[in-house]
Coordinates of C-alpha atoms and ligand atoms in Angstrom, one line a residue:
X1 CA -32.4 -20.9 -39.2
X2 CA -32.6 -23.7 -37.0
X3 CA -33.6 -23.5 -33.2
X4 CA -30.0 -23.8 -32.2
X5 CA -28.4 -21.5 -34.7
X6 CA -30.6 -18.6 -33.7
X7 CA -29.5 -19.5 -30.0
X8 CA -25.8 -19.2 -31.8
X9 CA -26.9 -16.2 -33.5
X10 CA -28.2 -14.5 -30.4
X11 CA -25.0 -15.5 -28.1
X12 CA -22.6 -14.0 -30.6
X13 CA -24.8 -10.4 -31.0
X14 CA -24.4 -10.5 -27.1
X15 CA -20.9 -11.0 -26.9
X16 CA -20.5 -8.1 -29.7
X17 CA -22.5 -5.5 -28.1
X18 CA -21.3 -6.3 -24.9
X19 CA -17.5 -5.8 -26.4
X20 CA -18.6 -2.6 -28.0
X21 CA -20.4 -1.3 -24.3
X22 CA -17.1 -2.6 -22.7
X23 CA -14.7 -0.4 -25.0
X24 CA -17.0 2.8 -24.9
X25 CA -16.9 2.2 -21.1
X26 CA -13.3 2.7 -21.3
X27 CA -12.2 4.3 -23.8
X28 CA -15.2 7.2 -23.7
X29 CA -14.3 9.7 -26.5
X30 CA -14.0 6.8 -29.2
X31 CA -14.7 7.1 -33.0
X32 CA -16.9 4.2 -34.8
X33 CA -13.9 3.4 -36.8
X34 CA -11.6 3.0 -34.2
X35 CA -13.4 1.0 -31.9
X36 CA -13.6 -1.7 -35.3
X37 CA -10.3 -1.3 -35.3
X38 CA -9.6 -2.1 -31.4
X39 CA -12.2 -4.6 -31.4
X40 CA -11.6 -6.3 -34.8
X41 CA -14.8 -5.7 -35.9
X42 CA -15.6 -5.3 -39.9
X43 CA -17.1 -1.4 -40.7
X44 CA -20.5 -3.0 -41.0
X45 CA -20.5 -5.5 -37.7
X46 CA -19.6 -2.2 -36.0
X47 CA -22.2 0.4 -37.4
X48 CA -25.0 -2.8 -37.1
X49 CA -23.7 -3.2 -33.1
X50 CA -23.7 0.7 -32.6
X51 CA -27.2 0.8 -34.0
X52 CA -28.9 -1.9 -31.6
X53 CA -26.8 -0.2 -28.5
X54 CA -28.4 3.1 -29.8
X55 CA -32.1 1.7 -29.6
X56 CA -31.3 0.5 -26.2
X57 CA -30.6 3.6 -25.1
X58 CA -27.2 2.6 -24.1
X59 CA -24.9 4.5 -26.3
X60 CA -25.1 7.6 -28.8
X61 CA -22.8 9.1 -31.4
X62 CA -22.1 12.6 -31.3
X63 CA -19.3 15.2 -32.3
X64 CA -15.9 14.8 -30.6
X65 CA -14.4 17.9 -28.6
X66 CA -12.7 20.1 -31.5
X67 CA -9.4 19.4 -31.6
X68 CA -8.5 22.6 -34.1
X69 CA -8.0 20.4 -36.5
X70 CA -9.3 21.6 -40.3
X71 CA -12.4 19.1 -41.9
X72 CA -15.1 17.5 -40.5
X73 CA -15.7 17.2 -36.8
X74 CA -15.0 13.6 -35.8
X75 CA -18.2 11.7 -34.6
X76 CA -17.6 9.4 -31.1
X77 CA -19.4 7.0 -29.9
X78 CA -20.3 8.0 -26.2
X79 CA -23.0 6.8 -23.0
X80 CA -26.3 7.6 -24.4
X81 CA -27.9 10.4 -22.2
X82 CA -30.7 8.6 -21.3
X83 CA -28.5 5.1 -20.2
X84 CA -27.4 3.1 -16.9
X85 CA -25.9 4.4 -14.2
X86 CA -24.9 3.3 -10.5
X87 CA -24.7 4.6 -7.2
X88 CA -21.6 4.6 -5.3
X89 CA -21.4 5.5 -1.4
X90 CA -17.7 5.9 0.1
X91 CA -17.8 5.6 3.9
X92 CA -14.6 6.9 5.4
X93 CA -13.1 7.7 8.6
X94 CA -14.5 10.9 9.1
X95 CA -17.8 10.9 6.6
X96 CA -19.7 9.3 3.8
X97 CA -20.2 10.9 0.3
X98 CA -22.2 9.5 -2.4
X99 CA -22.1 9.9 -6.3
X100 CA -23.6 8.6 -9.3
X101 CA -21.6 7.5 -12.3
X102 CA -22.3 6.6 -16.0
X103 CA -20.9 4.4 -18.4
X104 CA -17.4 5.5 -19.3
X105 CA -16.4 6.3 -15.9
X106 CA -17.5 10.0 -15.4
X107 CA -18.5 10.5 -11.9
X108 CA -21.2 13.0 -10.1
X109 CA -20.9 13.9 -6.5
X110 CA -24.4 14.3 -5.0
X111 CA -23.8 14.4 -0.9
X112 CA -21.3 14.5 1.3
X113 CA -21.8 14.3 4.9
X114 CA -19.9 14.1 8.3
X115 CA -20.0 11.6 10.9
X116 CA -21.3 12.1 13.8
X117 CA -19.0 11.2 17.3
X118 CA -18.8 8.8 17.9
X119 CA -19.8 7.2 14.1
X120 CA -22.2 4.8 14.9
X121 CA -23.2 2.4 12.3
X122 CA -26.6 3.0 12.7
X123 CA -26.5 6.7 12.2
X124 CA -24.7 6.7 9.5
X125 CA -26.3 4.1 7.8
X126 CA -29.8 5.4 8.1
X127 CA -28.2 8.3 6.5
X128 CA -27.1 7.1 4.0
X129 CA -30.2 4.9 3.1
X130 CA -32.4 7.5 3.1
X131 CA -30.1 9.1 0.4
X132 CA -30.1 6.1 -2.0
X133 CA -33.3 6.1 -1.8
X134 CA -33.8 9.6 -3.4
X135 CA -31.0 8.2 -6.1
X136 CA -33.1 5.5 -7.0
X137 CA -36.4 7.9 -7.0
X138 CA -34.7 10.2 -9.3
X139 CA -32.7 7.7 -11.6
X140 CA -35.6 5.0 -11.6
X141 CA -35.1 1.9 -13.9
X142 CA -31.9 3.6 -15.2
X143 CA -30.0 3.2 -11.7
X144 CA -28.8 -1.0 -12.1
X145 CA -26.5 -1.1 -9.8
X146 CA -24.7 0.1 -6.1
X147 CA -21.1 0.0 -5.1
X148 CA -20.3 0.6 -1.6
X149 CA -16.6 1.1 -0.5
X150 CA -15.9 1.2 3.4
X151 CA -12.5 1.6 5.5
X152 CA -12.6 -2.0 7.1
X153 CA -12.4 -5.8 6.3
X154 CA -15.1 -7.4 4.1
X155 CA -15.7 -10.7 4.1
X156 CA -18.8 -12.4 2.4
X157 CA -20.3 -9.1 1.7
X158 CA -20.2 -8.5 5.6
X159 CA -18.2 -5.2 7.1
X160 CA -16.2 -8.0 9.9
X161 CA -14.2 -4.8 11.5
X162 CA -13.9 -1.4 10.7
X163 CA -11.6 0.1 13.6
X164 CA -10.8 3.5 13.3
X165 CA -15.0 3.5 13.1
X166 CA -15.0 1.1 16.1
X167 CA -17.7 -0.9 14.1
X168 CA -17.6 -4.7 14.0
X169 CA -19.6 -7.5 12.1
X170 CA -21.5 -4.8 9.9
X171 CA -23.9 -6.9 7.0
X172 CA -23.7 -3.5 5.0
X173 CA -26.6 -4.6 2.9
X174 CA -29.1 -5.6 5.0
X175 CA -28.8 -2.5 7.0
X176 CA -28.7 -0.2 4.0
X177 CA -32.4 -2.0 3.0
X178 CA -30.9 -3.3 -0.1
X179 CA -32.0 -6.6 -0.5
X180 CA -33.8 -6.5 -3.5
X181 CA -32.2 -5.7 -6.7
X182 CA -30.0 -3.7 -8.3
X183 CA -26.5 -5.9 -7.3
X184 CA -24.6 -4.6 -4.2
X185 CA -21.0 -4.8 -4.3
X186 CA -19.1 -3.7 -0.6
X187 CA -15.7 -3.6 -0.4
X188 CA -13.2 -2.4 0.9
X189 CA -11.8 1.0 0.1
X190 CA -7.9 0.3 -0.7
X191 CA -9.1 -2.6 -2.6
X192 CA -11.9 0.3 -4.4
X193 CA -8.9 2.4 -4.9
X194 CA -6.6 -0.1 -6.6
X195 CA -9.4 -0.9 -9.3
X196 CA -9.9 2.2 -9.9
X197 CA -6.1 3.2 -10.5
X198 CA -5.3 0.0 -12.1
X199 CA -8.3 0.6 -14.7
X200 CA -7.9 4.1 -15.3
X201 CA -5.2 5.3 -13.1
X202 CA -2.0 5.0 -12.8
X203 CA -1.3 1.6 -13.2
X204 CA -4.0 1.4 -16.4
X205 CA -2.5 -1.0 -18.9
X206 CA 0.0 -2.4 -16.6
X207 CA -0.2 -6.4 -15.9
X208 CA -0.1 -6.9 -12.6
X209 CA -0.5 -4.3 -10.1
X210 CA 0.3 -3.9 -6.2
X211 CA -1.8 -1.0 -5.1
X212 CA -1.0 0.2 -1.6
X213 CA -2.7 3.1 0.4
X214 CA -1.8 4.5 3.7
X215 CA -4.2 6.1 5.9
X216 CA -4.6 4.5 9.4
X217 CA -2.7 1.5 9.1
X218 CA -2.3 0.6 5.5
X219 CA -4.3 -1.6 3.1
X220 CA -4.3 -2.7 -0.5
X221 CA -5.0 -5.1 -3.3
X222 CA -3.3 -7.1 -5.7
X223 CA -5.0 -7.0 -9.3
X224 CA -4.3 -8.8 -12.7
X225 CA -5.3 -6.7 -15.2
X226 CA -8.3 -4.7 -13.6
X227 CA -9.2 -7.7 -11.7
X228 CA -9.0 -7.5 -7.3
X229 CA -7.4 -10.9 -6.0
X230 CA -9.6 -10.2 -2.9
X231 CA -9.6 -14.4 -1.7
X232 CA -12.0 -16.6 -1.2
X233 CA -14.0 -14.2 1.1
X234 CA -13.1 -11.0 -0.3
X235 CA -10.9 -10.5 3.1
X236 CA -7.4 -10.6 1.4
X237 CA -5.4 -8.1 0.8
X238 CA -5.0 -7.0 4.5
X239 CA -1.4 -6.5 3.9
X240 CA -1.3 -3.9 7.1
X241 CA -1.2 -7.5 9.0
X242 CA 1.6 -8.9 8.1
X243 CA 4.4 -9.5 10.6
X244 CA 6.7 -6.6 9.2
X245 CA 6.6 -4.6 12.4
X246 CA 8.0 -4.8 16.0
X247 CA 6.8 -8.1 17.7
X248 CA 6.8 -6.0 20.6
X249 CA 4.0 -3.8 19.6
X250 CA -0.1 -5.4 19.2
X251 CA -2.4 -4.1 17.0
X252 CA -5.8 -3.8 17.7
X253 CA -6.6 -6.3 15.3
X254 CA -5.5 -8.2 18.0
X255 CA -2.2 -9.9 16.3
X256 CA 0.9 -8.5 17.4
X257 CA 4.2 -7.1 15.0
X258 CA 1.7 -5.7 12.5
X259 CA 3.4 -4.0 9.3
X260 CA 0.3 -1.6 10.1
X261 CA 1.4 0.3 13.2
X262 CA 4.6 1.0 12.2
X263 CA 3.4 3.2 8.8
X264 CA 1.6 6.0 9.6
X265 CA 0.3 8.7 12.6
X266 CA 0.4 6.4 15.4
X267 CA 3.8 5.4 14.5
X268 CA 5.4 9.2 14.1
X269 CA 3.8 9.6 17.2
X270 CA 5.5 7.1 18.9
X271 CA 9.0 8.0 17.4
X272 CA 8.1 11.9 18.4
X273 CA 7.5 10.1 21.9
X274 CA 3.8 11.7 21.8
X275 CA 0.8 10.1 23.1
X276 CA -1.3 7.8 21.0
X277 CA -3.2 10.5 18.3
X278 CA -6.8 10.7 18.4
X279 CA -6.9 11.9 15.0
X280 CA -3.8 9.6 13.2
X281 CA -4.4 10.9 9.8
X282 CA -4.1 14.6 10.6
X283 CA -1.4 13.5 13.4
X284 CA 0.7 12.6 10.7
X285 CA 0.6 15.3 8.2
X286 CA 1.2 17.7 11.1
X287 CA 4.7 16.0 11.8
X288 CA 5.7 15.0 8.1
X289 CA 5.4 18.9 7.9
X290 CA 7.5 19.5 10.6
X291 CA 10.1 17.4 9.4
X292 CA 9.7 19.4 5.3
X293 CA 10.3 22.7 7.6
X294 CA 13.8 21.0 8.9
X295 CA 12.4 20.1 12.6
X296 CA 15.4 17.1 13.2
X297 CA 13.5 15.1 15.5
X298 CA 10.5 15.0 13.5
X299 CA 12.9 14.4 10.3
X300 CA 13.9 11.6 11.9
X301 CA 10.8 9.8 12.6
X302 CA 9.7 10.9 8.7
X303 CA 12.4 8.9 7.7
X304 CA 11.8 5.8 10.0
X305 CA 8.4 5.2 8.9
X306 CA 9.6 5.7 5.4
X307 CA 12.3 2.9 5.8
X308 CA 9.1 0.7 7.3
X309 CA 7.2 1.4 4.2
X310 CA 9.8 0.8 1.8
X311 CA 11.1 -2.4 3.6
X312 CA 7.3 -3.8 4.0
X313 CA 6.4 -3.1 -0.1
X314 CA 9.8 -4.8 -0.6
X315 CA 8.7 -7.7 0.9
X316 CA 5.4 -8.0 -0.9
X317 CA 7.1 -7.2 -4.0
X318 CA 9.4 -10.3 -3.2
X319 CA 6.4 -12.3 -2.9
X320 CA 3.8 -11.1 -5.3
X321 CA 5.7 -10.2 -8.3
X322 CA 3.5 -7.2 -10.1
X323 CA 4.7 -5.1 -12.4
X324 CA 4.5 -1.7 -10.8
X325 CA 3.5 -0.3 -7.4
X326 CA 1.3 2.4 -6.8
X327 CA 1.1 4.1 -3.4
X328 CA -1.6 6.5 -2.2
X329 CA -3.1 8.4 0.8
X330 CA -0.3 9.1 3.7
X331 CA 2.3 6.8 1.2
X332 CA 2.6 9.5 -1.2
X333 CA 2.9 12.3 1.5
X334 CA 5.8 10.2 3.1
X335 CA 7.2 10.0 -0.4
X336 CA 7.2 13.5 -0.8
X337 CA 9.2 14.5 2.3
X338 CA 11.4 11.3 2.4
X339 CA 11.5 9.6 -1.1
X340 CA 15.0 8.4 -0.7
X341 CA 14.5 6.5 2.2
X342 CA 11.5 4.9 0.9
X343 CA 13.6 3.8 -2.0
X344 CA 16.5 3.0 -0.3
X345 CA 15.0 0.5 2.2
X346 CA 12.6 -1.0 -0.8
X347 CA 15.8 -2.0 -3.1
X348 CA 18.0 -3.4 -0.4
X349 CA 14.8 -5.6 0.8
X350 CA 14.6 -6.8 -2.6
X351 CA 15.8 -10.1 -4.2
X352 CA 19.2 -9.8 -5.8
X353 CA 17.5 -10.7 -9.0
X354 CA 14.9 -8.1 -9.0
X355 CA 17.0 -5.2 -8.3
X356 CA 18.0 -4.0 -12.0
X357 CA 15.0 -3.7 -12.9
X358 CA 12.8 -3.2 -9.6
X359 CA 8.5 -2.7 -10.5
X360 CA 8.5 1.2 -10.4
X361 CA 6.8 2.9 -6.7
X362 CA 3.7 5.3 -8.6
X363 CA 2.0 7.7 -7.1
X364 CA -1.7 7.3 -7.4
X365 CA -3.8 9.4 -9.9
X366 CA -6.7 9.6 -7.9
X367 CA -6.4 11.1 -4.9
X368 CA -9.4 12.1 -3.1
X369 CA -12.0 10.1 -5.4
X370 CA -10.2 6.9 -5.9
X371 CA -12.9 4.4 -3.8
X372 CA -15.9 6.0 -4.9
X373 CA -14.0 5.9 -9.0
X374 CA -13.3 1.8 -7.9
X375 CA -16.6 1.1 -6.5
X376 CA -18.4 2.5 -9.8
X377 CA -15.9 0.0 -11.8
X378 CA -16.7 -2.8 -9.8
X379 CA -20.7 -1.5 -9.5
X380 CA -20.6 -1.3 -13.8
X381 CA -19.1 -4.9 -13.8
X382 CA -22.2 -6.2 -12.7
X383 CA -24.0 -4.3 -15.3
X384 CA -21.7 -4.9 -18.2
X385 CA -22.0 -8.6 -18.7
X386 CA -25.2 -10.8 -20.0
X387 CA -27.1 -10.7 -17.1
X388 CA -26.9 -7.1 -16.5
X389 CA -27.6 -6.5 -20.8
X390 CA -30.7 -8.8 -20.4
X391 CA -32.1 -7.0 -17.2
X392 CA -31.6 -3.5 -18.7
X393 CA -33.4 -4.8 -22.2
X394 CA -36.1 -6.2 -20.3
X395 CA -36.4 -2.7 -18.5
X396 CA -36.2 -0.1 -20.8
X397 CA -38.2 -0.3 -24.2
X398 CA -36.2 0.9 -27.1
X399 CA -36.6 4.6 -27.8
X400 CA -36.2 4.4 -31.6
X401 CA -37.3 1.1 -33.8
X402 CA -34.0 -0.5 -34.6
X403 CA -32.8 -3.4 -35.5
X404 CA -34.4 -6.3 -34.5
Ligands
ZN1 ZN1 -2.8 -6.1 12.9

């Protein structure tokens, strides 16, 4: 062959094992065949792709759970044991676990660890150093990338404000040590979450998806399938900061109206005429429960801040368009002890047009693990694609001769 048609050659045996690690990243307990099928792939093409992604060490076939079935146990094509994996570190309000996760999306919890009071950024981040540290001791060359997910605004890789940790202008990476390789992607933790429900969640397969979550204040993303529109910053999505709320009312992010404060425990603290909560989170499961146990003033103020929901995704339905909605954190604890008010104020803020069919309100799959599960997607991005293929050839040798 020519010089240029073994470049050809080479670009398209890329692209194919790159599909191939892309669909076993997603579809984990798939069979040879089927994955020719998904992928349009002739028997061959697949069992040749297969074969190299074996002698990489990057995928393995083995027998599929038994279904019951009579026969012969299906063989799958799943991660090799021996292949890539990231770290992912979710810092939240109250403390910072960290996981590792391989390819097809299965996730191991490794630390989990409190804040201290005040958090203080460099507490928690020396912390939390120290314990990537051991990952990458442990996981050597097979650890290729970190995903970091954090409860404030990101903006060029920098943590600009994080309030309910009272930490501002944060550069995440440089104070974690990680300036060298793997990749480092920070972001923020609705935006984590979304990816992760809109890839494997409950908005997997859906177009376009609005992803909310509640916790203090509420945040989200916008994604096109599995993809964050974060802006041209990654700051976007700060949908807790549009003027939905009570002009009357500031929010310390230092606009005033915010759709933010009107959504969660500060607000049923205001309506239950209590004093700012220390604790907003836990503020506001104590008086949603009050108001599921028939308490009429705290009913009332349930059903308030589930009209301000429902109005405020009505309006960013109105002006985003996605297919579905998928709410999570406090959202789907207001949903569950005033559902119909949600609804009720979401269709009547909706566009004539858009009411017969309005995008459905989902409740989130993952619940307690949705950053960290989002931060590994967005952490195995930067390992499924040429660069990260080339890197992880050039650092492992292949375990078995294969095919050249
Ligand atoms: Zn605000």
């Amino acid at each position: 062959m020519e010089v240029g048609e073994v470049g050809r050659a080479r670009a398209i045996q890329v692209q194919g094992m790159l599909a191939v690690l892309r669909h076993v990243h997603a579809h984990p307990e798939t069979t040879r065949a089927q994955l020719a099928r998904d992928l349009g792939l002739s028997r061959s093409s697949a069992t040749e792709i297969v074969a190299r992604l074996h002698a990489l060490r990057l995928v393995e076939e083995g027998d599929a759970e038994p279904t019951g079935a009579r026969g012969r146990p299906t063989r799958v094509v799943h991660r090799h044991e021996l292949g890539p994996v990231v770290a992912v570190v979710d810092i939240s309000h109250e403390s910072w676990r960290l996981a590792v996760a391989h390819l097809g999306g299965g996730l191991r919890l490794l630390r989990r660890e409190p804040h201290g009071r005040p958090p203080s950024p460099d507490q928690v981040l020396a912390q939390v150093a120290t314990a990537l540290g051991e990952v990458r001791e442990q996981y050597g060359g097979r650890l290729r990338a970190i995903g970091i997910s954090v409860p404030g605004t990101i903006s060029d890789g920098r943590l600009v404000a994080a309030a309910t940790l009272g930490w501002r202008d944060v550069d995440m990476a440089r104070r974690l040590a990680l300036t060298a390789p793997p990749p480092v992607v920070v972001g923020n933790d609705a935006t984590m979450a979304g990816v992760a429900e809109a890839r494997r969640g409950a908005a997997a397969g859906a177009g376009v998806t609005l992803s909310l979550t509640v916790e203090v204040g509420i945040g989200g993303v916008l994604l096109e399938h599995g993809r964050a529109t974060t802006g041209a910053t990654g700051a976007g999505g700060e949908f807790g900061h549009m003027p939905f709320g009570d002009p009357a009312l500031e929010c310390p992010c230092g606009a005033r109206g915010c759709w933010d404060v009107e959504v969660d425990g500060r607000a049923l603290a205001r309506l239950m005429g209590d004093p700012p909560p220390a604790a907003p989170r836990s503020a506001a499961e104590a008086v949603l429960r009050r108001a599921r146990d028939g308490d009429a003033a705290a009913r009332s103020a349930a059903d308030q801040v589930a009209r301000n929901l429902g109005r405020g995704v009505a309006g960013l339905v109105n002006a985003l368009d996605p297919h579905v909605v998928t709410l999570s954190g406090l959202a789907v604890a207001i949903m569950d002890v005033a559902g119909p008010s949600v609804r009720a104020a979401y269709e009547s803020g909706l566009m004539a047009f858009r009411r017969p069919a309005p995008p459905p309100l989902l409740r989130a799959r993952f619940h307690e693990d949705g950053s960290l599960r989002g931060a590994a997607e967005l952490a195995f991005d930067a390992v499924l694609c040429e660069a990260g293929l080339q890197e992880w050839r050039r650092a492992t040798r292949p375990a078995t001769a294969g095919p050249a």
